Structure formats: structure tokens, C-alpha cells
Amino acid sequence: LDLRGLALAPGFVDIHSHAELSLLVEPRAESRVRQGVTLEVVGQDGSSVGPWSEAEARERDASYRERYGVELGFRTPGGFLDRLERTPAAVNVATMVGHGTVRGTVVGDDDRPATDAELERMQGLVRDALAGGAVGLSSGLEYTPGSFAGTDELVALASVLRGTGYPYASHMRNEDDRLLAAVEEALHVGRMAGVPVQISHLKCQGERNYWKRAPILELLEEARGSGLDVHYDRYPYVAYSTGLSNLFPPSARAGGSEAFVRRLQDPAERPALEAYARAKVDQLGSWDAVQVTSVASDDTAWAVGRKLGELAAERGEDPYELAVSLIVANDNSVGMIGYGMGEENTAAILAHPLGMICSDGGAFAPYGPLSGSSPHPRAYGTFPRVLGHYVRERGVMPLELAVHKMSGMPAAKLLLEDRGVVRPGAFADLVVFDPDTVADGATFTDPHRYPVGIPHVVVNGRVTIRDGEQTGALAGRPVRGRGAA
């Protein structure tokens, strides 16, 4: 490879990725490896590839077989890593175990505390996941069923990590009006459990909450100064991505999607649900701050990529009614983007010494079965956007610091030896980029676009991107934690 005039860096470690099952559908991982990612850390936001019950595993197997022609054939995070040994992808993969997945398997979708027996069983499943190679415990406290857990339950499960060095990574209970309390809860879990903390995609959502950036960062600095190993991650965009159902309270989603859809159509439930959703959207500014990214039914494909405010005006409908009709028509399988964060806050959060870079995105390609949705552009553009927009154009941090935040720093947080560094004896995960031209290409209206300025990527010593093109190499490996049996 001709590297004259180019920069050589460790391959990028995406510490908060959702590219798990999509790697089995499209193992070339084009949207990931072309932006320099060589290691995905999946199992985030409380959702991991197992542990599933036998019934749920069969249901997922049938779904992927029918939709993609792919056999899953596993029930646990360790089984997922075993599968990647047999059928590798273009990138390396490590996984956390998700609290929401564990709770769903043991307690179900009920809005209630776990019993002592259920808590013991959940702790056992977390231990099993660590023995299978998991590198931490994640929670998603805005999502069901994880949102139904109290703080004591989180402490009890995170305590299983004590002594391993692996973190409790939390999509916190709130990221807007109750953000400060949510940060305090995450820090409390870390202190009580005696484990490191990783706050997922730290943000101050809604303009009325932008001021909270300074006190939040002070909280984290104070916690760090008092001995708690705490960091956070963040993606370089002012919009987030989630399910459209997240406009509604967790209590409305108790019992699963079928129960949620029934509640949306229940005249007795409607006033409270509508008031909550409209208030949530008011916080973002308007219904034009809500954009549909994916639907399950081809009958509603016309909504993909469109903002609900604009779409409702075109159709002569109320945007709330349109949102409800989409959820009902798709059995609650509707994705959304919410434009809720500020540019200056984003820059400051990215540059802070405790912050790492993540995509919070999945794996896609502009062709094949993963091309049909309109994903958040972070799936294609996160790492080049940091290097191009925030480093070169805005100068919010030095190039060397940015590279460390997306390689050595996350690798060290997860105790991944010989990853995220360039040195003799380390794994040859490398990215070659042009500091003068590297840039993201994906946008919110045209997300399936590759970045520029990253001509070469090497994964485990094999050239995977050469002169900007995928070589077809599938050199990725499962990366197991130290607790693997």
C-alpha cells in the first residue's frame, strides 16, 4: 500500500454499535469498514443477541430465515460469537450482555419488580454471558422491559461484573428534562456495584436542556476525581435515532408490542397517551423534527425518509394520528430520527477528555436487503465526520486526540489487549486516511453514501479496503472478554 501523504492509525473501535445480526445478513459490513471501523462492540442499550428463551430463539430463527434466508442457530451472546467463528464478517466483534434482554427472558414484558428468585436467575444469565465472552453489561432504561427495573435491580446485576474490570454501560433513564437525575443514577449504580461506568451517547436533548451540559460534565469529572472509572460515548450528529414508540411513556409499552398497539387504539387510554406524545414532540420543536427511518410493512414504505410534519400536511392528516396509524400498521416496528441536540453542545461533548466516539448505528449497504430503510447517517459517516468536520474544519480537538477517542481509549476501557494500537505484536487492525480530504458522505436525506478520504483498511492483517474498494476479505474475528470459559 502506498501511504505517502496519508495518515496511518489503529483501526477504529466503535464502542457503541448495533451491527450484530446485520453482520450475518451482509458480512461485508460495507457501511462500517469503509469508515475505518475494524471492531464493533455490540449488545448495547440493554439489548443483546441473547440470552433468549427457546421459544424466542425459534421465533427469531424463523423470522431471519424467512426475511433474509439466514439461519441464526444460537441463543446466547457466546453462541453469537461462536457463530462468527464459523462464518466471519469483515470486522471484529465484541459484545456486551443486555439487561433488557436478560429481564425479558426471565421476567417478561411486565411492569413490575423482579422477585428474589428472578433476580438470582438474571444474575446467573449475566455470569453465563461473561463466561461466553461478554465484555460488560448494558442497560436501556428508556426502553421496555429494562425501563421497568428499579435502581436496586441494576446494582444487583452490575455487581456480577465486580472484579472483572468490565463496565456497566447505560442508555440512561432520561436524556432530556430529567437528565441530571439519570446521570446520578448511572453513577450510583457504578459506585454501589463497584464497577466502571460507560454512559451511552451522552446528550442534552431539547433546546430547553442545552444548559445542562456543564453541570453534567462537572458531575462526571467529580465522580472520576473521587475514584469512579467513568467515561461516556457520543456520535457526531445533532439528531438521535430510536423507535417511534419512544414518543410514548414506558408504561404504555408494558406487555409488549401487541398490548401497546391496543392501548393506542383504546379511547380510554388515548387522552393521556396523546398528551404525552405531543409534549415529547414539543420538546423537539415540531413534528418536522421527527423523521421516519424504517417500517416493517411495504404498504407504508411511502413514509420512509419523510418528516412527519411535512408528510401529515401533504396528506391532510394530523401528525399525531399519522404517527399512531404507522405504529398500528407496522405492529410497532417503525424507526425514527429525532432532531433534538445542539451543534455547540455536540462539539463540546465530543471534545471533552472523558468522551469517546461511537456511531450508535447498525451495518447497512446501498444494495441488497439492508438498503431498503433510511437509516441515520451515522451508520456510514460517524468516524470520517469527526475527522473531517470536527477536527479539520472546526478544530474542536487535535487529530491525535480524535484518533485516540476512536481507537486506544475504547479498547482500554474494555480491556481489549493489542487492539486500538499500532505496535509490534498487536493485531494488525489499521486504517489509512487523508487528513486533508477525509469526510462523511451520508446525509439525513441520502444516508446510503460512503465516506471519502479513507483509501485503505486492514483487519487482522488482511487488506479489506484497498484504494477505496472492498476486497471481499472477511477477516474479522469474535473478540471475547477475559471471563470467557
CSV table of C-alpha atoms in Angstrom, one decimal:
chain,number,residue,atom,x,y,z
A,1,LEU,CA,0.0,0.0,0.0
A,2,ASP,CA,1.3,3.5,-0.9
A,3,LEU,CA,0.9,5.6,2.2
A,4,ARG,CA,2.8,8.7,1.1
A,5,GLY,CA,1.0,11.8,2.3
A,6,LEU,CA,-1.5,9.8,4.3
A,7,ALA,CA,-2.1,9.1,8.0
A,8,LEU,CA,-1.9,5.6,9.5
A,9,ALA,CA,-4.0,4.9,12.6
A,10,PRO,CA,-5.3,2.0,14.6
A,11,GLY,CA,-8.5,0.6,13.3
A,12,PHE,CA,-11.5,2.4,14.8
A,13,VAL,CA,-13.2,0.7,17.7
A,14,ASP,CA,-16.9,1.5,17.8
A,15,ILE,CA,-17.7,1.2,21.5
A,16,HIS,CA,-21.5,1.5,21.0
A,17,SER,CA,-22.6,-0.3,17.8
A,18,HIS,CA,-25.8,-2.0,16.7
A,19,ALA,CA,-24.2,-4.0,13.9
A,20,GLU,CA,-24.9,-7.5,15.3
A,21,LEU,CA,-27.4,-9.6,13.4
A,22,SER,CA,-26.9,-7.5,10.2
A,23,LEU,CA,-23.4,-8.9,10.0
A,24,LEU,CA,-24.9,-12.3,9.4
A,25,VAL,CA,-27.1,-10.8,6.6
A,26,GLU,CA,-24.3,-8.8,5.0
A,27,PRO,CA,-20.9,-9.9,6.4
A,28,ARG,CA,-19.0,-7.4,4.2
A,29,ALA,CA,-20.2,-4.7,6.5
A,30,GLU,CA,-19.7,-2.0,3.9
A,31,SER,CA,-21.1,0.9,5.9
A,32,ARG,CA,-18.8,0.1,8.7
A,33,VAL,CA,-15.4,-1.0,7.3
A,34,ARG,CA,-15.4,1.8,4.7
A,35,GLN,CA,-15.4,4.4,7.5
A,36,GLY,CA,-12.4,2.7,9.2
A,37,VAL,CA,-14.2,0.6,11.8
A,38,THR,CA,-12.4,-2.7,12.5
A,39,LEU,CA,-14.1,-3.6,15.8
A,40,GLU,CA,-17.8,-3.4,16.7
A,41,VAL,CA,-18.9,-3.5,20.3
A,42,VAL,CA,-22.5,-4.6,20.2
A,43,GLY,CA,-25.1,-5.7,22.7
A,44,GLN,CA,-25.9,-2.0,23.6
A,45,ASP,CA,-28.8,-0.2,25.1
A,46,GLY,CA,-29.9,-3.2,27.1
A,47,SER,CA,-30.4,-5.3,24.0
A,48,SER,CA,-28.1,-8.2,23.1
A,49,VAL,CA,-28.2,-11.3,20.9
A,50,GLY,CA,-29.4,-13.4,23.8
A,51,PRO,CA,-29.8,-14.9,26.3
A,52,TRP,CA,-33.2,-15.8,24.7
A,53,SER,CA,-35.7,-18.5,25.7
A,54,GLU,CA,-36.0,-21.4,23.4
A,55,ALA,CA,-39.3,-20.0,22.1
A,56,GLU,CA,-37.9,-16.6,21.3
A,57,ALA,CA,-34.8,-18.1,19.7
A,58,ARG,CA,-37.1,-20.2,17.4
A,59,GLU,CA,-39.2,-17.1,16.6
A,60,ARG,CA,-36.1,-15.1,15.7
A,61,ASP,CA,-34.7,-18.0,13.6
A,62,ALA,CA,-37.9,-18.3,11.7
A,63,SER,CA,-38.0,-14.5,11.1
A,64,TYR,CA,-34.5,-14.3,9.8
A,65,ARG,CA,-34.9,-17.4,7.7
A,66,GLU,CA,-38.0,-16.0,6.0
A,67,ARG,CA,-36.8,-12.5,5.6
A,68,TYR,CA,-33.1,-12.9,4.7
A,69,GLY,CA,-32.5,-16.6,4.2
A,70,VAL,CA,-30.2,-16.6,7.2
A,71,GLU,CA,-30.0,-19.3,9.9
A,72,LEU,CA,-29.1,-17.9,13.4
A,73,GLY,CA,-28.8,-21.1,15.4
A,74,PHE,CA,-27.8,-19.6,18.8
A,75,ARG,CA,-29.5,-18.4,22.0
A,76,THR,CA,-26.7,-16.6,23.9
A,77,PRO,CA,-24.1,-13.9,23.3
A,78,GLY,CA,-21.4,-16.6,23.5
A,79,GLY,CA,-23.3,-18.6,20.8
A,80,PHE,CA,-23.4,-15.5,18.6
A,81,LEU,CA,-19.6,-15.2,18.9
A,82,ASP,CA,-19.3,-18.9,18.2
A,83,ARG,CA,-21.3,-18.3,15.0
A,84,LEU,CA,-18.9,-15.5,14.0
A,85,GLU,CA,-16.0,-18.0,14.4
A,86,ARG,CA,-17.7,-20.3,11.8
A,87,THR,CA,-19.0,-17.5,9.4
A,88,PRO,CA,-16.8,-14.4,9.9
A,89,ALA,CA,-17.6,-10.9,8.9
A,90,ALA,CA,-15.3,-8.1,7.6
A,91,VAL,CA,-15.0,-6.6,11.1
A,92,ASN,CA,-14.1,-7.9,14.6
A,93,VAL,CA,-17.0,-8.1,17.1
A,94,ALA,CA,-17.2,-7.9,20.8
A,95,THR,CA,-20.4,-8.0,22.7
A,96,MET,CA,-22.0,-6.9,26.0
A,97,VAL,CA,-24.9,-8.6,27.6
A,98,GLY,CA,-28.1,-6.6,27.7
A,99,HIS,CA,-30.1,-6.1,30.9
A,100,GLY,CA,-33.3,-5.6,28.9
A,101,THR,CA,-32.8,-8.9,27.1
A,102,VAL,CA,-32.0,-10.7,30.3
A,103,ARG,CA,-35.0,-9.2,32.1
A,104,GLY,CA,-37.3,-10.0,29.1
A,105,THR,CA,-36.2,-13.6,29.2
A,106,VAL,CA,-36.8,-14.0,33.0
A,107,VAL,CA,-39.5,-11.5,33.9
A,108,GLY,CA,-41.1,-10.8,30.5
A,109,ASP,CA,-42.6,-7.5,29.5
A,110,ASP,CA,-44.5,-6.9,32.8
A,111,ASP,CA,-44.1,-3.6,34.6
A,112,ARG,CA,-43.2,-4.9,38.0
A,113,PRO,CA,-40.2,-5.5,40.2
A,114,ALA,CA,-38.3,-8.8,39.8
A,115,THR,CA,-38.8,-11.4,42.6
A,116,ASP,CA,-35.7,-12.6,44.5
A,117,ALA,CA,-35.7,-15.8,42.6
A,118,GLU,CA,-35.9,-13.9,39.3
A,119,LEU,CA,-33.1,-11.7,40.3
A,120,GLU,CA,-30.9,-14.7,41.1
A,121,ARG,CA,-31.7,-16.2,37.7
A,122,MET,CA,-30.9,-12.9,35.9
A,123,GLN,CA,-27.6,-12.7,37.8
A,124,GLY,CA,-26.9,-16.3,36.6
A,125,LEU,CA,-27.6,-15.3,33.0
A,126,VAL,CA,-25.2,-12.4,33.3
A,127,ARG,CA,-22.5,-14.7,34.7
A,128,ASP,CA,-23.1,-17.1,31.8
A,129,ALA,CA,-22.7,-14.3,29.3
A,130,LEU,CA,-19.4,-13.3,30.8
A,131,ALA,CA,-18.3,-16.9,30.6
A,132,GLY,CA,-19.3,-16.8,26.9
A,133,GLY,CA,-17.1,-13.8,26.3
A,134,ALA,CA,-19.2,-10.7,27.0
A,135,VAL,CA,-17.3,-7.5,27.9
A,136,GLY,CA,-19.8,-5.7,30.1
A,137,LEU,CA,-23.5,-5.2,31.0
A,138,SER,CA,-25.6,-2.7,29.1
A,139,SER,CA,-28.9,-1.1,30.1
A,140,GLY,CA,-31.6,0.7,28.0
A,141,LEU,CA,-33.7,2.4,30.6
A,142,GLU,CA,-35.9,4.3,28.2
A,143,TYR,CA,-36.9,1.0,26.5
A,144,THR,CA,-39.1,-1.8,27.8
A,145,PRO,CA,-38.7,-4.1,29.6
A,146,GLY,CA,-35.5,-2.5,31.0
A,147,SER,CA,-37.4,0.6,32.0
A,148,PHE,CA,-39.4,-1.4,34.5
A,149,ALA,CA,-36.3,-2.2,36.6
A,150,GLY,CA,-35.6,-0.2,39.7
A,151,THR,CA,-32.1,1.0,40.6
A,152,ASP,CA,-31.6,-1.8,43.1
A,153,GLU,CA,-32.0,-4.4,40.3
A,154,LEU,CA,-29.4,-2.6,38.2
A,155,VAL,CA,-27.0,-2.6,41.1
A,156,ALA,CA,-27.6,-6.3,41.7
A,157,LEU,CA,-26.9,-7.3,38.1
A,158,ALA,CA,-24.0,-4.9,37.6
A,159,SER,CA,-22.4,-6.4,40.8
A,160,VAL,CA,-21.8,-9.6,38.8
A,161,LEU,CA,-19.1,-7.6,36.9
A,162,ARG,CA,-17.3,-6.7,40.1
A,163,GLY,CA,-13.6,-7.7,39.9
A,164,THR,CA,-13.7,-8.3,36.1
A,165,GLY,CA,-12.9,-4.7,35.2
A,166,TYR,CA,-15.7,-4.6,32.7
A,167,PRO,CA,-18.2,-1.7,32.7
A,168,TYR,CA,-21.8,-1.1,33.2
A,169,ALA,CA,-22.9,0.8,30.1
A,170,SER,CA,-26.1,2.7,30.3
A,171,HIS,CA,-28.6,4.3,27.9
A,172,MET,CA,-29.9,6.3,30.9
A,173,ARG,CA,-33.5,6.5,32.1
A,174,ASN,CA,-33.8,10.0,30.6
A,175,GLU,CA,-31.9,12.2,28.3
A,176,ASP,CA,-33.9,15.4,28.4
A,177,ASP,CA,-35.9,17.0,31.3
A,178,ARG,CA,-34.7,14.5,34.0
A,179,LEU,CA,-31.2,14.2,32.6
A,180,LEU,CA,-29.3,15.2,35.8
A,181,ALA,CA,-31.2,12.6,37.9
A,182,ALA,CA,-30.5,10.0,35.2
A,183,VAL,CA,-26.7,10.7,35.3
A,184,GLU,CA,-26.8,10.5,39.1
A,185,GLU,CA,-28.5,7.1,38.8
A,186,ALA,CA,-25.8,5.7,36.4
A,187,LEU,CA,-23.0,6.9,38.7
A,188,HIS,CA,-24.8,5.4,41.8
A,189,VAL,CA,-25.0,2.0,40.1
A,190,GLY,CA,-21.3,2.1,39.4
A,191,ARG,CA,-20.4,3.1,42.9
A,192,MET,CA,-22.7,0.6,44.6
A,193,ALA,CA,-21.8,-2.3,42.3
A,194,GLY,CA,-18.1,-1.4,42.4
A,195,VAL,CA,-17.7,-1.4,38.6
A,196,PRO,CA,-16.7,1.1,35.9
A,197,VAL,CA,-19.4,3.1,34.1
A,198,GLN,CA,-19.8,4.0,30.5
A,199,ILE,CA,-22.6,6.4,29.8
A,200,SER,CA,-24.1,5.8,26.3
A,201,HIS,CA,-24.4,8.5,23.7
A,202,LEU,CA,-24.4,11.4,26.2
A,203,LYS,CA,-26.6,14.2,25.1
A,204,CYS,CA,-28.8,17.1,26.3
A,205,GLN,CA,-32.0,16.6,24.3
A,206,GLY,CA,-34.3,19.5,23.6
A,207,GLU,CA,-33.2,23.2,23.5
A,208,ARG,CA,-34.5,23.8,27.0
A,209,ASN,CA,-32.0,21.3,28.3
A,210,TYR,CA,-28.9,22.5,26.4
A,211,TRP,CA,-27.7,24.3,29.6
A,212,LYS,CA,-27.3,21.0,31.4
A,213,ARG,CA,-24.1,20.2,29.6
A,214,ALA,CA,-21.8,22.0,32.0
A,215,PRO,CA,-23.3,20.6,35.2
A,216,ILE,CA,-23.3,17.1,33.8
A,217,LEU,CA,-19.7,17.2,32.8
A,218,GLU,CA,-18.9,18.5,36.2
A,219,LEU,CA,-20.7,15.6,37.8
A,220,LEU,CA,-18.7,13.2,35.7
A,221,GLU,CA,-15.4,14.9,36.5
A,222,GLU,CA,-16.2,14.9,40.2
A,223,ALA,CA,-17.1,11.2,40.1
A,224,ARG,CA,-13.8,10.5,38.2
A,225,GLY,CA,-11.9,12.5,40.8
A,226,SER,CA,-13.5,10.5,43.6
A,227,GLY,CA,-12.2,7.2,42.1
A,228,LEU,CA,-15.1,6.0,39.9
A,229,ASP,CA,-13.9,4.9,36.5
A,230,VAL,CA,-16.4,6.7,34.4
A,231,HIS,CA,-16.5,7.7,30.7
A,232,TYR,CA,-19.1,8.3,28.0
A,233,ASP,CA,-19.5,8.0,24.3
A,234,ARG,CA,-21.2,10.2,21.7
A,235,TYR,CA,-21.9,10.3,17.9
A,236,PRO,CA,-21.1,13.5,15.9
A,237,TYR,CA,-24.7,14.4,14.9
A,238,VAL,CA,-27.4,16.7,16.3
A,239,ALA,CA,-30.2,14.1,15.8
A,240,TYR,CA,-30.7,10.7,17.5
A,241,SER,CA,-32.4,7.6,16.3
A,242,THR,CA,-34.9,5.3,18.1
A,243,GLY,CA,-38.3,3.7,17.7
A,244,LEU,CA,-41.4,5.8,17.1
A,245,SER,CA,-42.9,4.2,20.1
A,246,ASN,CA,-40.3,6.1,22.2
A,247,LEU,CA,-42.6,9.1,21.9
A,248,PHE,CA,-44.9,7.3,24.4
A,249,PRO,CA,-44.3,6.5,28.1
A,250,PRO,CA,-42.7,3.2,29.0
A,251,SER,CA,-45.9,2.2,30.9
A,252,ALA,CA,-47.8,2.3,27.7
A,253,ARG,CA,-45.4,-0.3,26.2
A,254,ALA,CA,-45.8,-2.8,29.1
A,255,GLY,CA,-46.8,-6.2,27.9
A,256,GLY,CA,-45.1,-5.9,24.5
A,257,SER,CA,-45.9,-4.5,21.1
A,258,GLU,CA,-49.4,-6.1,20.8
A,259,ALA,CA,-50.5,-4.6,24.1
A,260,PHE,CA,-49.1,-1.2,23.2
A,261,VAL,CA,-50.9,-1.2,19.8
A,262,ARG,CA,-54.2,-2.0,21.6
A,263,ARG,CA,-53.6,0.9,24.1
A,264,LEU,CA,-53.1,3.3,21.3
A,265,GLN,CA,-56.5,2.5,19.9
A,266,ASP,CA,-58.3,2.4,23.3
A,267,PRO,CA,-60.5,5.6,23.7
A,268,ALA,CA,-60.0,5.4,27.4
A,269,GLU,CA,-56.2,5.4,27.1
A,270,ARG,CA,-55.9,7.9,24.2
A,271,PRO,CA,-56.0,11.3,26.0
A,272,ALA,CA,-53.1,10.6,28.3
A,273,LEU,CA,-51.0,8.9,25.6
A,274,GLU,CA,-51.7,11.7,23.1
A,275,ALA,CA,-50.8,14.4,25.7
A,276,TYR,CA,-47.5,12.7,26.5
A,277,ALA,CA,-46.5,12.2,22.8
A,278,ARG,CA,-47.4,15.8,21.9
A,279,ALA,CA,-45.4,17.1,24.8
A,280,LYS,CA,-42.4,15.0,23.8
A,281,VAL,CA,-42.6,16.4,20.3
A,282,ASP,CA,-43.0,20.0,21.6
A,283,GLN,CA,-39.7,19.4,23.4
A,284,LEU,CA,-38.1,18.8,20.0
A,285,GLY,CA,-39.8,21.8,18.4
A,286,SER,CA,-42.3,20.4,16.0
A,287,TRP,CA,-43.4,17.2,14.1
A,288,ASP,CA,-40.9,18.2,11.4
A,289,ALA,CA,-38.2,17.1,14.0
A,290,VAL,CA,-39.4,13.5,13.7
A,291,GLN,CA,-38.4,11.6,10.6
A,292,VAL,CA,-39.3,8.0,9.7
A,293,THR,CA,-36.3,5.8,9.1
A,294,SER,CA,-37.9,2.3,8.7
A,295,VAL,CA,-41.2,0.4,8.6
A,296,ALA,CA,-42.0,-3.3,8.6
A,297,SER,CA,-44.8,-3.2,6.1
A,298,ASP,CA,-44.3,-2.4,2.4
A,299,ASP,CA,-47.7,-0.8,2.5
A,300,THR,CA,-46.3,2.1,4.4
A,301,ALA,CA,-43.0,2.4,2.6
A,302,TRP,CA,-44.1,5.8,1.4
A,303,ALA,CA,-43.3,7.2,4.9
A,304,VAL,CA,-39.6,6.1,4.9
A,305,GLY,CA,-37.2,9.1,4.9
A,306,ARG,CA,-40.0,11.6,5.4
A,307,LYS,CA,-40.6,14.1,8.3
A,308,LEU,CA,-44.0,13.5,10.0
A,309,GLY,CA,-45.0,17.2,9.9
A,310,GLU,CA,-44.4,17.6,6.2
A,311,LEU,CA,-46.0,14.2,5.4
A,312,ALA,CA,-49.1,14.9,7.5
A,313,ALA,CA,-49.6,18.3,5.8
A,314,GLU,CA,-49.3,16.6,2.4
A,315,ARG,CA,-51.9,14.0,3.4
A,316,GLY,CA,-54.2,16.4,5.2
A,317,GLU,CA,-53.8,14.5,8.4
A,318,ASP,CA,-52.9,15.3,12.0
A,319,PRO,CA,-49.3,14.3,12.6
A,320,TYR,CA,-50.2,12.5,15.9
A,321,GLU,CA,-52.8,10.5,14.1
A,322,LEU,CA,-50.4,9.7,11.3
A,323,ALA,CA,-47.8,8.5,13.9
A,324,VAL,CA,-50.3,6.3,15.5
A,325,SER,CA,-51.5,4.8,12.2
A,326,LEU,CA,-48.0,4.0,11.2
A,327,ILE,CA,-47.3,2.2,14.5
A,328,VAL,CA,-50.5,0.2,14.2
A,329,ALA,CA,-50.0,-0.7,10.6
A,330,ASN,CA,-46.5,-1.9,11.3
A,331,ASP,CA,-47.1,-3.7,14.6
A,332,ASN,CA,-44.9,-1.1,16.4
A,333,SER,CA,-42.0,-1.7,14.1
A,334,VAL,CA,-41.3,1.9,13.0
A,335,GLY,CA,-37.9,3.6,13.3
A,336,MET,CA,-37.4,7.4,13.7
A,337,ILE,CA,-34.8,10.1,13.8
A,338,GLY,CA,-35.3,13.0,16.2
A,339,TYR,CA,-33.6,16.3,15.7
A,340,GLY,CA,-33.1,17.3,19.3
A,341,MET,CA,-29.5,18.4,20.1
A,342,GLY,CA,-27.4,21.5,19.5
A,343,GLU,CA,-24.2,21.8,17.4
A,344,GLU,CA,-22.1,23.6,20.1
A,345,ASN,CA,-23.1,21.0,22.8
A,346,THR,CA,-22.3,18.2,20.4
A,347,ALA,CA,-18.8,19.7,19.7
A,348,ALA,CA,-18.0,20.2,23.4
A,349,ILE,CA,-19.2,16.7,24.4
A,350,LEU,CA,-17.2,15.1,21.6
A,351,ALA,CA,-14.0,17.0,22.6
A,352,HIS,CA,-14.2,16.5,26.4
A,353,PRO,CA,-11.4,14.3,27.8
A,354,LEU,CA,-13.9,11.7,29.2
A,355,GLY,CA,-15.7,11.3,25.9
A,356,MET,CA,-15.2,8.6,23.2
A,357,ILE,CA,-16.6,8.4,19.7
A,358,CYS,CA,-19.4,5.9,18.9
A,359,SER,CA,-21.8,5.5,16.0
A,360,ASP,CA,-24.8,4.0,17.8
A,361,GLY,CA,-25.5,2.7,14.3
A,362,GLY,CA,-26.1,-0.6,12.5
A,363,ALA,CA,-24.5,-2.1,9.4
A,364,PHE,CA,-26.0,-1.3,6.1
A,365,ALA,CA,-25.1,-1.3,2.4
A,366,PRO,CA,-26.5,0.7,-0.6
A,367,TYR,CA,-27.5,-2.6,-2.2
A,368,GLY,CA,-29.3,-5.8,-1.1
A,369,PRO,CA,-31.7,-6.4,1.8
A,370,LEU,CA,-30.1,-3.8,4.1
A,371,SER,CA,-30.7,-0.9,1.6
A,372,GLY,CA,-34.4,-0.6,2.0
A,373,SER,CA,-34.5,1.7,5.1
A,374,SER,CA,-33.4,5.3,5.5
A,375,PRO,CA,-31.0,4.9,8.5
A,376,HIS,CA,-29.3,7.6,10.5
A,377,PRO,CA,-26.2,8.8,8.5
A,378,ARG,CA,-24.1,7.8,11.5
A,379,ALA,CA,-24.2,4.2,10.2
A,380,TYR,CA,-22.0,5.3,7.3
A,381,GLY,CA,-20.3,8.5,8.4
A,382,THR,CA,-19.5,8.8,12.1
A,383,PHE,CA,-15.7,8.4,12.2
A,384,PRO,CA,-14.9,10.4,9.0
A,385,ARG,CA,-17.3,13.1,10.2
A,386,VAL,CA,-15.3,13.6,13.4
A,387,LEU,CA,-12.0,13.7,11.4
A,388,GLY,CA,-13.3,16.0,8.7
A,389,HIS,CA,-15.9,18.3,10.2
A,390,TYR,CA,-14.9,18.5,13.9
A,391,VAL,CA,-11.1,18.1,13.6
A,392,ARG,CA,-10.2,19.7,10.2
A,393,GLU,CA,-13.0,22.2,9.7
A,394,ARG,CA,-13.9,23.2,13.2
A,395,GLY,CA,-10.7,22.4,15.1
A,396,VAL,CA,-12.5,21.3,18.3
A,397,MET,CA,-9.7,18.9,19.1
A,398,PRO,CA,-6.4,17.8,17.8
A,399,LEU,CA,-6.2,15.0,15.2
A,400,GLU,CA,-4.3,12.7,17.6
A,401,LEU,CA,-6.9,13.1,20.4
A,402,ALA,CA,-9.7,12.3,18.0
A,403,VAL,CA,-8.0,9.1,16.8
A,404,HIS,CA,-7.3,8.1,20.4
A,405,LYS,CA,-11.0,8.6,21.3
A,406,MET,CA,-12.0,6.1,18.5
A,407,SER,CA,-9.3,3.5,19.0
A,408,GLY,CA,-7.0,3.2,22.0
A,409,MET,CA,-9.4,4.8,24.5
A,410,PRO,CA,-12.3,2.5,23.9
A,411,ALA,CA,-10.1,-0.6,23.6
A,412,ALA,CA,-8.5,0.2,27.0
A,413,LYS,CA,-12.0,0.8,28.6
A,414,LEU,CA,-13.0,-2.8,27.6
A,415,LEU,CA,-9.6,-4.3,28.5
A,416,LEU,CA,-9.0,-5.3,24.8
A,417,GLU,CA,-5.3,-6.1,24.7
A,418,ASP,CA,-3.4,-5.4,21.5
A,419,ARG,CA,-6.4,-3.7,19.9
A,420,GLY,CA,-6.7,0.1,19.2
A,421,VAL,CA,-2.9,0.5,19.0
A,422,VAL,CA,-0.2,0.3,16.3
A,423,ARG,CA,2.8,-1.5,17.7
A,424,PRO,CA,4.8,-4.7,17.1
A,425,GLY,CA,2.8,-7.8,18.2
A,426,ALA,CA,-0.6,-6.1,18.2
A,427,PHE,CA,-3.4,-7.1,15.9
A,428,ALA,CA,-2.9,-5.5,12.6
A,429,ASP,CA,-6.2,-3.6,12.5
A,430,LEU,CA,-5.3,-0.4,10.6
A,431,VAL,CA,-6.9,2.5,8.8
A,432,VAL,CA,-5.2,4.8,6.3
A,433,PHE,CA,-6.8,8.2,5.7
A,434,ASP,CA,-6.1,11.5,4.2
A,435,PRO,CA,-6.4,14.2,6.9
A,436,ASP,CA,-6.9,16.8,4.2
A,437,THR,CA,-9.9,15.2,2.5
A,438,VAL,CA,-11.5,12.7,4.8
A,439,ALA,CA,-15.2,13.4,5.1
A,440,ASP,CA,-18.5,11.8,5.6
A,441,GLY,CA,-20.8,11.4,2.6
A,442,ALA,CA,-24.0,10.3,4.2
A,443,THR,CA,-26.8,12.8,5.0
A,444,PHE,CA,-30.2,12.6,6.6
A,445,THR,CA,-31.9,12.7,3.2
A,446,ASP,CA,-29.3,10.5,1.4
A,447,PRO,CA,-27.9,8.2,4.1
A,448,HIS,CA,-26.5,5.3,1.9
A,449,ARG,CA,-23.4,7.1,0.9
A,450,TYR,CA,-19.8,6.1,1.6
A,451,PRO,CA,-17.3,8.5,3.0
A,452,VAL,CA,-14.2,9.8,1.2
A,453,GLY,CA,-10.6,10.0,2.1
A,454,ILE,CA,-10.2,6.5,3.6
A,455,PRO,CA,-8.4,4.6,0.9
A,456,HIS,CA,-7.2,1.5,2.9
A,457,VAL,CA,-8.4,-0.5,5.8
A,458,VAL,CA,-6.7,-3.6,7.2
A,459,VAL,CA,-8.4,-6.1,9.5
A,460,ASN,CA,-6.3,-8.7,11.3
A,461,GLY,CA,-3.5,-8.2,8.8
A,462,ARG,CA,-5.7,-8.6,5.7
A,463,VAL,CA,-6.4,-5.7,3.4
A,464,THR,CA,-10.2,-5.3,3.4
A,465,ILE,CA,-10.5,-1.9,1.7
A,466,ARG,CA,-7.9,-1.2,-1.0
A,467,ASP,CA,-8.0,2.1,-2.9
A,468,GLY,CA,-11.4,2.8,-1.6
A,469,GLU,CA,-12.9,-0.6,-2.7
A,470,GLN,CA,-14.0,-3.6,-0.7
A,471,THR,CA,-11.6,-6.6,-1.4
A,472,GLY,CA,-14.1,-9.2,-0.3
A,473,ALA,CA,-11.9,-10.2,2.7
A,474,LEU,CA,-13.9,-11.4,5.7
A,475,ALA,CA,-11.0,-11.3,8.2
A,476,GLY,CA,-12.9,-10.3,11.3
A,477,ARG,CA,-12.9,-12.4,14.5
A,478,PRO,CA,-15.0,-12.6,17.6
A,479,VAL,CA,-13.2,-10.8,20.4
A,480,ARG,CA,-14.0,-12.4,23.7
A,481,GLY,CA,-13.7,-11.0,27.2
A,482,ARG,CA,-11.3,-12.3,29.8
A,483,GLY,CA,-14.0,-14.2,31.6
A,484,ALA,CA,-14.6,-16.5,28.6
A,485,ALA,CA,-14.6,-20.1,29.7
